[in-house]
mmCIF file of C-alpha atoms in Angstrom:
data_model
loop_
_atom_site.group_PDB
_atom_site.id
_atom_site.type_symbol
_atom_site.label_atom_id
_atom_site.label_comp_id
_atom_site.label_asym_id
_atom_site.label_seq_id
_atom_site.Cartn_x
_atom_site.Cartn_y
_atom_site.Cartn_z
ATOM 1 C CA MET D 691 -96.713 -207.184 133.940
ATOM 2 C CA ARG D 692 -99.835 -205.020 133.850
ATOM 3 C CA LYS D 693 -98.779 -203.157 136.982
ATOM 4 C CA ILE D 694 -95.431 -202.280 135.401
ATOM 5 C CA SER D 695 -97.111 -201.106 132.179
ATOM 6 C CA TYR D 696 -99.594 -198.952 134.066
ATOM 7 C CA LEU D 697 -96.766 -197.567 136.155
ATOM 8 C CA LYS D 698 -94.694 -196.712 133.051
ATOM 9 C CA ILE D 699 -97.680 -195.106 131.345
ATOM 10 C CA SER D 700 -98.519 -193.112 134.471
ATOM 11 C CA VAL D 701 -94.942 -191.849 134.828
ATOM 12 C CA LEU D 702 -94.772 -190.919 131.145
ATOM 13 C CA LEU D 703 -98.123 -189.122 131.367
ATOM 14 C CA ILE D 704 -97.023 -187.161 134.439
ATOM 15 C CA LEU D 705 -93.723 -186.179 132.785
ATOM 16 C CA PHE D 706 -95.572 -185.132 129.632
ATOM 17 C CA LEU D 707 -97.987 -182.961 131.612
ATOM 18 C CA LEU D 708 -95.199 -181.378 133.644
ATOM 19 C CA PHE D 709 -93.181 -180.595 130.543
ATOM 20 C CA ASN D 710 -96.171 -178.978 128.807
ATOM 21 C CA CYS D 711 -97.165 -176.965 131.889
ATOM 22 C CA LYS D 712 -93.605 -175.662 132.214
ATOM 23 C CA ASN D 713 -93.611 -174.444 128.578
ATOM 24 C CA GLU D 714 -96.963 -172.741 128.981
ATOM 25 C CA THR D 715 -95.709 -170.958 132.077
ATOM 26 C CA SER D 716 -92.552 -169.692 130.403
ATOM 27 C CA ASP D 717 -94.526 -168.523 127.327
ATOM 28 C CA ALA D 718 -96.991 -166.730 129.608
ATOM 29 C CA ALA D 719 -94.097 -165.143 131.491
ATOM 30 C CA LYS D 720 -92.629 -163.843 128.216
ATOM 31 C CA ASP D 721 -95.954 -162.232 127.299
ATOM 32 C CA LYS D 722 -96.073 -160.472 130.682
ATOM 33 C CA VAL D 723 -92.619 -158.901 130.375
ATOM 34 C CA GLU D 724 -93.043 -155.148 130.211
ATOM 35 C CA VAL D 725 -90.489 -152.410 130.490
ATOM 36 C CA SER D 726 -91.568 -149.012 131.787
ATOM 37 C CA PHE D 727 -90.476 -145.667 130.374
ATOM 38 C CA ALA D 728 -87.719 -143.975 132.375
ATOM 39 C CA LYS D 729 -87.033 -140.355 131.441
ATOM 40 C CA GLU D 730 -83.284 -139.812 130.971
ATOM 41 C CA GLY D 731 -83.362 -136.536 129.094
ATOM 42 C CA THR D 732 -85.269 -134.161 126.837
ATOM 43 C CA LEU D 733 -85.200 -133.674 123.090
ATOM 44 C CA GLN D 734 -86.370 -130.707 121.024
ATOM 45 C CA LEU D 735 -87.533 -131.160 117.452
ATOM 46 C CA LYS D 736 -86.914 -127.936 115.489
ATOM 47 C CA LYS D 737 -87.911 -126.640 112.053
ATOM 48 C CA ALA D 738 -84.955 -126.460 109.677
ATOM 49 C CA ASN D 739 -85.502 -122.933 108.333
ATOM 50 C CA THR D 740 -86.760 -121.105 111.399
ATOM 51 C CA ASP D 741 -85.219 -123.091 114.271
ATOM 52 C CA SER D 742 -88.657 -122.863 115.943
ATOM 53 C CA ILE D 743 -89.520 -125.690 118.322
ATOM 54 C CA ILE D 744 -91.972 -128.225 116.914
ATOM 55 C CA LYS D 745 -92.160 -130.461 119.968
ATOM 56 C CA ILE D 746 -90.302 -131.232 123.203
ATOM 57 C CA LEU D 747 -90.046 -134.909 124.150
ATOM 58 C CA ASP D 748 -89.023 -136.858 127.223
ATOM 59 C CA ILE D 749 -86.543 -139.448 126.029
ATOM 60 C CA GLU D 750 -84.670 -142.548 127.033
ATOM 61 C CA PHE D 751 -81.227 -143.126 125.594
ATOM 62 C CA ALA D 752 -79.938 -146.273 123.933
ATOM 63 C CA GLU D 753 -76.169 -145.946 123.980
ATOM 64 C CA ASP D 754 -74.570 -149.344 124.617
ATOM 65 C CA ASP D 755 -74.963 -152.622 122.714
ATOM 66 C CA TYR D 756 -77.607 -154.055 125.050
ATOM 67 C CA GLU D 757 -79.766 -150.902 125.033
ATOM 68 C CA THR D 758 -79.415 -150.595 121.265
ATOM 69 C CA GLN D 759 -80.405 -154.216 120.647
ATOM 70 C CA THR D 760 -83.348 -154.057 123.075
ATOM 71 C CA GLY D 761 -84.675 -150.592 122.195
ATOM 72 C CA LEU D 762 -88.428 -150.372 122.792
ATOM 73 C CA MET D 763 -88.964 -154.141 122.810
ATOM 74 C CA TYR D 764 -91.558 -155.537 125.223
ATOM 75 C CA ARG D 765 -93.251 -152.161 125.745
ATOM 76 C CA ASN D 766 -97.036 -152.047 125.673
ATOM 77 C CA GLN D 767 -97.206 -148.290 125.335
ATOM 78 C CA LEU D 768 -95.210 -145.140 124.742
ATOM 79 C CA GLY D 769 -96.536 -141.699 125.628
ATOM 80 C CA THR D 770 -97.234 -139.118 122.936
ATOM 81 C CA ASN D 771 -94.411 -136.902 124.187
ATOM 82 C CA GLN D 772 -91.964 -139.752 124.760
ATOM 83 C CA GLY D 773 -89.344 -141.381 122.588
ATOM 84 C CA MET D 774 -86.099 -143.309 122.524
ATOM 85 C CA LEU D 775 -82.926 -141.828 121.082
ATOM 86 C CA PHE D 776 -80.274 -144.259 119.849
ATOM 87 C CA ILE D 777 -76.789 -142.768 119.916
ATOM 88 C CA PHE D 778 -74.127 -144.440 117.789
ATOM 89 C CA PRO D 779 -70.375 -143.717 117.889
ATOM 90 C CA LYS D 780 -70.153 -142.956 114.156
ATOM 91 C CA VAL D 781 -72.278 -141.998 111.202
ATOM 92 C CA GLN D 782 -73.195 -144.792 108.760
ATOM 93 C CA MET D 783 -76.147 -146.387 107.005
ATOM 94 C CA ARG D 784 -78.541 -147.809 109.647
ATOM 95 C CA SER D 785 -81.298 -150.385 109.625
ATOM 96 C CA PHE D 786 -83.835 -151.214 112.326
ATOM 97 C CA TYR D 787 -86.582 -153.825 112.676
ATOM 98 C CA MET D 788 -89.537 -154.396 114.991
ATOM 99 C CA LYS D 789 -88.689 -157.760 116.563
ATOM 100 C CA ASN D 790 -90.466 -158.081 119.951
ATOM 101 C CA THR D 791 -91.712 -154.495 119.604
ATOM 102 C CA LYS D 792 -95.431 -154.410 120.374
ATOM 103 C CA ILE D 793 -96.242 -150.802 119.463
ATOM 104 C CA PRO D 794 -96.184 -149.226 115.977
ATOM 105 C CA LEU D 795 -93.418 -146.659 115.585
ATOM 106 C CA ASP D 796 -92.057 -143.914 113.386
ATOM 107 C CA ILE D 797 -88.301 -144.359 113.049
ATOM 108 C CA ILE D 798 -86.410 -141.140 112.344
ATOM 109 C CA TYR D 799 -82.819 -141.276 111.090
ATOM 110 C CA ILE D 800 -80.611 -138.291 112.006
ATOM 111 C CA ASN D 801 -77.090 -137.418 110.829
ATOM 112 C CA GLU D 802 -74.064 -136.189 112.794
ATOM 113 C CA ASN D 803 -75.251 -132.565 112.360
ATOM 114 C CA MET D 804 -78.514 -133.420 114.182
ATOM 115 C CA GLU D 805 -80.538 -133.131 110.946
ATOM 116 C CA ILE D 806 -83.271 -135.579 109.992
ATOM 117 C CA VAL D 807 -82.110 -137.484 106.901
ATOM 118 C CA SER D 808 -84.907 -140.048 106.469
ATOM 119 C CA PHE D 809 -87.950 -141.735 107.991
ATOM 120 C CA GLN D 810 -89.488 -145.172 108.293
ATOM 121 C CA LYS D 811 -93.085 -144.346 109.190
ATOM 122 C CA ASN D 812 -95.702 -146.624 110.718
ATOM 123 C CA ALA D 813 -93.370 -149.566 111.363
ATOM 124 C CA LYS D 814 -95.538 -152.594 112.082
ATOM 125 C CA PRO D 815 -95.338 -154.276 115.501
ATOM 126 C CA LEU D 816 -93.376 -157.552 115.655
ATOM 127 C CA ASP D 817 -92.339 -157.301 111.972
ATOM 128 C CA GLU D 818 -88.725 -158.358 111.373
ATOM 129 C CA THR D 819 -88.469 -156.713 107.951
ATOM 130 C CA ALA D 820 -85.426 -154.433 107.640
ATOM 131 C CA LEU D 821 -86.248 -150.707 107.839
ATOM 132 C CA PRO D 822 -83.126 -148.966 106.492
ATOM 133 C CA SER D 823 -82.123 -145.316 106.501
ATOM 134 C CA GLU D 824 -81.922 -143.547 103.147
ATOM 135 C CA ALA D 825 -78.743 -141.700 104.182
ATOM 136 C CA PRO D 826 -75.984 -142.213 106.754
ATOM 137 C CA ALA D 827 -77.159 -141.583 110.334
ATOM 138 C CA GLN D 828 -75.547 -141.328 113.758
ATOM 139 C CA TYR D 829 -78.769 -140.984 115.747
ATOM 140 C CA VAL D 830 -82.137 -142.687 115.495
ATOM 141 C CA LEU D 831 -85.288 -141.445 117.207
ATOM 142 C CA GLU D 832 -88.264 -143.756 117.764
ATOM 143 C CA ILE D 833 -91.677 -142.246 118.497
ATOM 144 C CA ASN D 834 -95.268 -143.471 118.243
ATOM 145 C CA ALA D 835 -96.417 -144.172 114.694
ATOM 146 C CA GLY D 836 -98.160 -141.272 113.023
ATOM 147 C CA LEU D 837 -96.517 -138.519 115.068
ATOM 148 C CA ALA D 838 -93.930 -137.637 112.401
ATOM 149 C CA ASP D 839 -96.817 -136.754 110.059
ATOM 150 C CA GLU D 840 -98.928 -135.145 112.804
ATOM 151 C CA TRP D 841 -95.998 -132.910 113.776
ATOM 152 C CA GLN D 842 -95.179 -132.297 110.079
ATOM 153 C CA LEU D 843 -91.565 -133.373 110.449
ATOM 154 C CA ASN D 844 -89.444 -133.134 107.303
ATOM 155 C CA VAL D 845 -86.010 -134.134 106.123
ATOM 156 C CA GLY D 846 -83.707 -131.286 107.202
ATOM 157 C CA ASP D 847 -85.546 -130.585 110.480
ATOM 158 C CA LYS D 848 -83.235 -130.758 113.472
ATOM 159 C CA ILE D 849 -82.977 -132.166 116.962
ATOM 160 C CA GLU D 850 -81.290 -130.929 120.091
ATOM 161 C CA PHE D 851 -81.103 -133.071 123.234
ATOM 162 C CA LYS D 852 -79.706 -133.108 126.742
ATOM 163 C CA ASN D 853 -79.395 -135.590 129.612
ATOM 164 C CA ASN D 854 -81.342 -135.017 132.817
#
């Protein structure tokens, strides 16, 4: 009887340890997922009144459902002159959140005329709180937090972009 009990306990202990090790490995693997920046185009930020260039950025595009849902998730960094431009098929109220996004961002909402209509500045990493636009938008630009203020971007400023 004792041999059977020890055998059962040993098997249960081994299974328990294996199960826990497997979970730790998959959690560690999730933390190590990182996506690198891949330049797909350039974007110019321009002053509304003068059309003078404020900044030129290298950008990635988010155009399909998968790219839009993933966005800048799992990134550990984004260069100062880099951003992601989300392109939607129609203009409407938009809302973003920071799920699985490790870097703080400024989220810039842009209408169908390529004009900035609102901002969500300094979005907190990993926060799932809704960050809505204040006006209908067809494009959304994500850049590092603080850059919208540093570059003195305002509602009415414009963008112009092109693919590589």
